[in-house]
Coordinates of C-alpha atoms in Angstrom, one line a residue:
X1 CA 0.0 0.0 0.0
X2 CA 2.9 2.3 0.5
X3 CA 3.8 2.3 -2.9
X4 CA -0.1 3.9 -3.0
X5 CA 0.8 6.5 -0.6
X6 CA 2.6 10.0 -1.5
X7 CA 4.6 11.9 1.0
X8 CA 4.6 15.5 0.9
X9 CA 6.9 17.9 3.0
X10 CA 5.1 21.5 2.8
X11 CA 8.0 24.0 3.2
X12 CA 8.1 27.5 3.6
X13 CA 11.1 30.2 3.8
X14 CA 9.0 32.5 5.5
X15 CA 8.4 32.3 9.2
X16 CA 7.7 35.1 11.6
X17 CA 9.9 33.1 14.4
X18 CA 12.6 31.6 12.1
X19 CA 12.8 33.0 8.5
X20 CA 14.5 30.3 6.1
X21 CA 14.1 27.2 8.7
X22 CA 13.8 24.9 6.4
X23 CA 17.5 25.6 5.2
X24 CA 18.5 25.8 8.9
X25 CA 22.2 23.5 9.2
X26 CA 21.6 20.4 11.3
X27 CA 25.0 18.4 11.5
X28 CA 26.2 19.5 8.1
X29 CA 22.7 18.7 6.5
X30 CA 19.6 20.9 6.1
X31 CA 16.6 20.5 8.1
X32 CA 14.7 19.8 5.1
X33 CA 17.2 17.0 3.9
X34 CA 16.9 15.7 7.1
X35 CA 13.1 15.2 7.0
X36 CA 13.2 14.6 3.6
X37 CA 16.0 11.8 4.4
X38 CA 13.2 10.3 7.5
X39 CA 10.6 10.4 5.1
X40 CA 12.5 8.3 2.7
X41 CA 12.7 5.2 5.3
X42 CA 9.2 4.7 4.8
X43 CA 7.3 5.6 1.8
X44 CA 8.9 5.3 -1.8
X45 CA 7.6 8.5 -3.4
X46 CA 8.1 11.6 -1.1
X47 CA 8.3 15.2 -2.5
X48 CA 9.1 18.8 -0.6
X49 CA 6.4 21.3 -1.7
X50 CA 7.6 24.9 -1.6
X51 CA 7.1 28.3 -2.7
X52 CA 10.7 29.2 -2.8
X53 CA 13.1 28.9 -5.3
X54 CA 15.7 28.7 -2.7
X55 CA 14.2 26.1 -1.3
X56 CA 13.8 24.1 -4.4
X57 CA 17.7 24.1 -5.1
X58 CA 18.6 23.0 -1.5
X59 CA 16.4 20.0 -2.3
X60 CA 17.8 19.1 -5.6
X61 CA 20.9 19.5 -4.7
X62 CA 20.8 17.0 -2.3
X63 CA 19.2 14.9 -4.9
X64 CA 15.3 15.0 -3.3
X65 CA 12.1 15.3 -5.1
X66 CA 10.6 19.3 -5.2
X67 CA 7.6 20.5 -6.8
X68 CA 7.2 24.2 -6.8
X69 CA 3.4 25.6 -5.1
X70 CA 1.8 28.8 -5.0
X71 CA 2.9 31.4 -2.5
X72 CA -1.0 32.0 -1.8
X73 CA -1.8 28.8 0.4
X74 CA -2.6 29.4 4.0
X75 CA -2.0 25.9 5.4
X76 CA -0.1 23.0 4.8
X77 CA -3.0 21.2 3.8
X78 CA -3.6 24.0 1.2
X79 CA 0.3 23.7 0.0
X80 CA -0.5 19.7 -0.4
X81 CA -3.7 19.3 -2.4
X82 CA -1.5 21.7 -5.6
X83 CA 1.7 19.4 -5.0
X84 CA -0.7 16.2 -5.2
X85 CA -1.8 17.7 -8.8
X86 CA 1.7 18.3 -9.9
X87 CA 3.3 14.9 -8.8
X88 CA 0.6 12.7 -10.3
X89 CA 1.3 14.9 -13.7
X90 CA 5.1 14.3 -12.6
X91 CA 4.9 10.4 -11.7
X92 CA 2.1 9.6 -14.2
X93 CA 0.8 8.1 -11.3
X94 CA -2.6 8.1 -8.8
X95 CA -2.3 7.9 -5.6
X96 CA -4.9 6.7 -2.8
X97 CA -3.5 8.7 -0.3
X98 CA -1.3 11.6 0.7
X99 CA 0.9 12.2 3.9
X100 CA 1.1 15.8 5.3
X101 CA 5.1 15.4 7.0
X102 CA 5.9 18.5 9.1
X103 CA 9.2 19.8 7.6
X104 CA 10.7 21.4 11.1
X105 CA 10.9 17.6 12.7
X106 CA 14.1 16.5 11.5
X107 CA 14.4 13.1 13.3
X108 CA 10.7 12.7 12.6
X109 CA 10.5 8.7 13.4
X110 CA 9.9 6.0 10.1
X111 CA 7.6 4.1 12.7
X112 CA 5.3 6.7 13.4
X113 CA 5.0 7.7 9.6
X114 CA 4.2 3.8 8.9
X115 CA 1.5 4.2 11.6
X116 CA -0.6 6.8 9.3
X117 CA 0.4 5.3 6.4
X118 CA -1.0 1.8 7.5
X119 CA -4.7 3.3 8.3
X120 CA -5.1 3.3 5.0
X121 CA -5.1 0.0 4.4
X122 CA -8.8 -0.1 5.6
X123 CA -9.9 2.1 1.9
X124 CA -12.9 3.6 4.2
X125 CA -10.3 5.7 6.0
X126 CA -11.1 9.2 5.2
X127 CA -8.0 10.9 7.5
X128 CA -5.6 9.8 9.4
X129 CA -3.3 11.3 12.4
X130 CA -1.3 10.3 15.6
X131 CA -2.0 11.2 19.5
X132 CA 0.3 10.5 22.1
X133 CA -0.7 10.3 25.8
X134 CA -0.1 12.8 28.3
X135 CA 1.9 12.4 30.9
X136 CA 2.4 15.6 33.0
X137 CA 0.1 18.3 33.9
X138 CA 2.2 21.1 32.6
X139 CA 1.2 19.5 28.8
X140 CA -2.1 19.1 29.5
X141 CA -2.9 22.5 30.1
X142 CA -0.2 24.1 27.6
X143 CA -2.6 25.5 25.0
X144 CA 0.0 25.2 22.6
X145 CA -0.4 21.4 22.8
X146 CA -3.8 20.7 21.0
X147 CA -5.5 18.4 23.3
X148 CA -7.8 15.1 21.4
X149 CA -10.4 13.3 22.4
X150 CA -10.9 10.0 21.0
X151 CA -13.7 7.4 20.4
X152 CA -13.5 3.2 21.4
X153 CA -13.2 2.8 17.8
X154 CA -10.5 5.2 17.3
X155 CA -11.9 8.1 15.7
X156 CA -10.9 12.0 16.4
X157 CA -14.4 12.9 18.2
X158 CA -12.8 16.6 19.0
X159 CA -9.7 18.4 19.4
X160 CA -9.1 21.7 21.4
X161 CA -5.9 23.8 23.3
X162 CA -8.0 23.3 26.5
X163 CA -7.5 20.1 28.4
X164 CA -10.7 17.8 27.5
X165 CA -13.0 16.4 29.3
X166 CA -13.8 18.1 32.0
X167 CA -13.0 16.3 35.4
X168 CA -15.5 17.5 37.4
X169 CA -14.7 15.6 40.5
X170 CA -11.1 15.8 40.7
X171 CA -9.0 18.4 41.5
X172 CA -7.0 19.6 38.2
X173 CA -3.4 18.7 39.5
X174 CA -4.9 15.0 39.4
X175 CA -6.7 15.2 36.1
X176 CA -3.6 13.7 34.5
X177 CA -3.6 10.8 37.0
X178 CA -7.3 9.8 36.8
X179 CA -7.9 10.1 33.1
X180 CA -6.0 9.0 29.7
X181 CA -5.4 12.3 28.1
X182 CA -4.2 13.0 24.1
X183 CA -1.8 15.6 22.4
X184 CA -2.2 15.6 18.9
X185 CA 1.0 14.7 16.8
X186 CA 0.7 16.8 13.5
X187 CA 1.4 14.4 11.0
X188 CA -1.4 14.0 8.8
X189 CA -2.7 11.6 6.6
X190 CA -5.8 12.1 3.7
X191 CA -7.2 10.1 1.1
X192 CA -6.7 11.9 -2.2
X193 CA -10.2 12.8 -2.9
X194 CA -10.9 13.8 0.6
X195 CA -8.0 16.1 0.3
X196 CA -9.5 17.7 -2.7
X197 CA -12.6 18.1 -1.2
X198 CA -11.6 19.8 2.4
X199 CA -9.6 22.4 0.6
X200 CA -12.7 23.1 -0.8
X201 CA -14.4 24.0 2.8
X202 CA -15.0 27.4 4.2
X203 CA -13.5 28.2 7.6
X204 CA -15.8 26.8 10.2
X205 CA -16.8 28.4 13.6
X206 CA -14.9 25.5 15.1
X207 CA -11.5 26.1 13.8
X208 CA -11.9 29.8 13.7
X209 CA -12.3 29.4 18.0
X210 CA -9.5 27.2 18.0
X211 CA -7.6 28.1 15.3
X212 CA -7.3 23.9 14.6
X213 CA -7.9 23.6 11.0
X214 CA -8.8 19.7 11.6
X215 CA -12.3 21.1 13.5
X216 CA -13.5 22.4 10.2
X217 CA -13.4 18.5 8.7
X218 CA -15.1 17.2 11.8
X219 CA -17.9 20.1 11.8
X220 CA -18.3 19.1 8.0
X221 CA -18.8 15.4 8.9
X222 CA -15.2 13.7 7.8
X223 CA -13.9 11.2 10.1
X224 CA -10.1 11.4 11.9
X225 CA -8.7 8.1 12.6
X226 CA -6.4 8.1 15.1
X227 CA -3.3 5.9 16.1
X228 CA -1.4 6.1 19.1
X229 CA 2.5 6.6 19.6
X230 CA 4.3 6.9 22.8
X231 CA 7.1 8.4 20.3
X232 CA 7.9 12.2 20.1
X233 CA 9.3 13.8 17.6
X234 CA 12.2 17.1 18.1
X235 CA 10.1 20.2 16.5
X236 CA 12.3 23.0 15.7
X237 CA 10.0 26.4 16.3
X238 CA 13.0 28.8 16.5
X239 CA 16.1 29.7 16.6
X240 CA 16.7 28.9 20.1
X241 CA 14.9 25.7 19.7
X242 CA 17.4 24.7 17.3
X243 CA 20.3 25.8 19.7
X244 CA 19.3 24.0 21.7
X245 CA 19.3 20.8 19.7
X246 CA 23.0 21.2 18.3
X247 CA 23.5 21.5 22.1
X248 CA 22.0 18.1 23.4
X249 CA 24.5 15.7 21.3
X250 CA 21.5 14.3 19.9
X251 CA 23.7 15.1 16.3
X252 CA 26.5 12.3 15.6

């Protein structure tokens, strides 16, 4: 099925926190060709989808796959659907589904790109992501952490920066003790014509609370499987995150 299955690594020179991240030097490699290189473990077609020409010759040089995407797109997802056009054109190829790999998670892990890629194995599978239990109290009420609730089957039922549920009868430095909490892990996984179609969605008085663009697919009906990972992957945000990396001796 992997041979099915497209990776795409969305990647942008512009950031408000760290401008050109994606070019960022990791150990004598990019961050992208790191990714890129993580990607590669697991699926056999992977592209970097950017709007930068910069961008585009850092990949080929290293010898990846680039398809160039309109500076327009405000999401990832956005960035994705065009690149999903383009590489089918490229690859004279369909695919059944498409992988959304964050591009700032250099030692993103194989393992827990295999886990998206294997719910679609079931062809029902509309979406696809990861959660990861929670573990200490300071995560679960981080709003930057985007909190998920999920069914006995497991399906995304709702995701949100405040901790969810609700323990009513427990005092809040226990809630992480007396219930099994989610963080979402943002790798994403959609089946190609549900990709095209929830690009097609307005914003949704879900997501525009939350700012979670995932809300607008569950108020419009589309289902979010979900697989768990105890793994997490090193997101580099900014500069100092990345000084901090080259610090830990993480990088042979």
């Amino acid at each position: 099925m992997t041979n099915n299955i497209l990776g795409l690594i969305p990647a942008r020179y512009g950031s408000t926190r760290f401008p050109g991240k994606p070019l960022a030097d990791i150990g004598g490699k990019t961050m992208i060709q790191r990714v890129y290189e993580q990607t590669k473990k697991e699926l056999k077609y992977v592209y970097v989808a950017t709007d930068d020409r910069r961008i585009e010759a850092a990949v080929k040089a290293f010898g990846g796959q680039v398809v160039m995407t309109s500076v327009d797109h405000q999401s990832g997802t956005d960035r994705c659907a065009e690149a999903l056009e383009k590489v089918q054109k490229l690859e004279n190829k369909t695919f059944h589904a498409v992988l959304n790999i964050q591009g700032d998670e250099p030692f993103i892990s194989p393992e827990q790109i295999a886990l998206v890629a294997g719910c679609f194995e079931n062809e029902e599978t509309q979406l696809a992501t990861l959660v990861k239990p929670i573990s200490v109290s300071e995560d679960l009420f981080n709003a930057n952490k985007p909190k998920v609730v999920v069914s006995a089957d497991k399906m995304a039922l709702y995701f949100s920066r405040s901790p969810i549920p609700y323990l009513r009868s427990e005092p809040e430095d226990q809630w992480v003790n007396k219930h099994k909490y989610f963080n979402h892990i943002g790798l994403y996984g959609y089946r190609t014509d549900v990709l095209k179609e929830i690009t097609q969605l307005p914003l949704a008085r879900l997501e525009l609370a939350e700012s979670l663009e995932q809300l607008r697919w569950l108020e419009n009906g589309y289902k979010i499987r979900v697989e768990e990972t105890n793994q997490q992957a090193i997101a580099i945000d900014t500069p100092e995150d990345l000084e901090k990396l080259l610090k830990s001796g993480l990088i042979s």
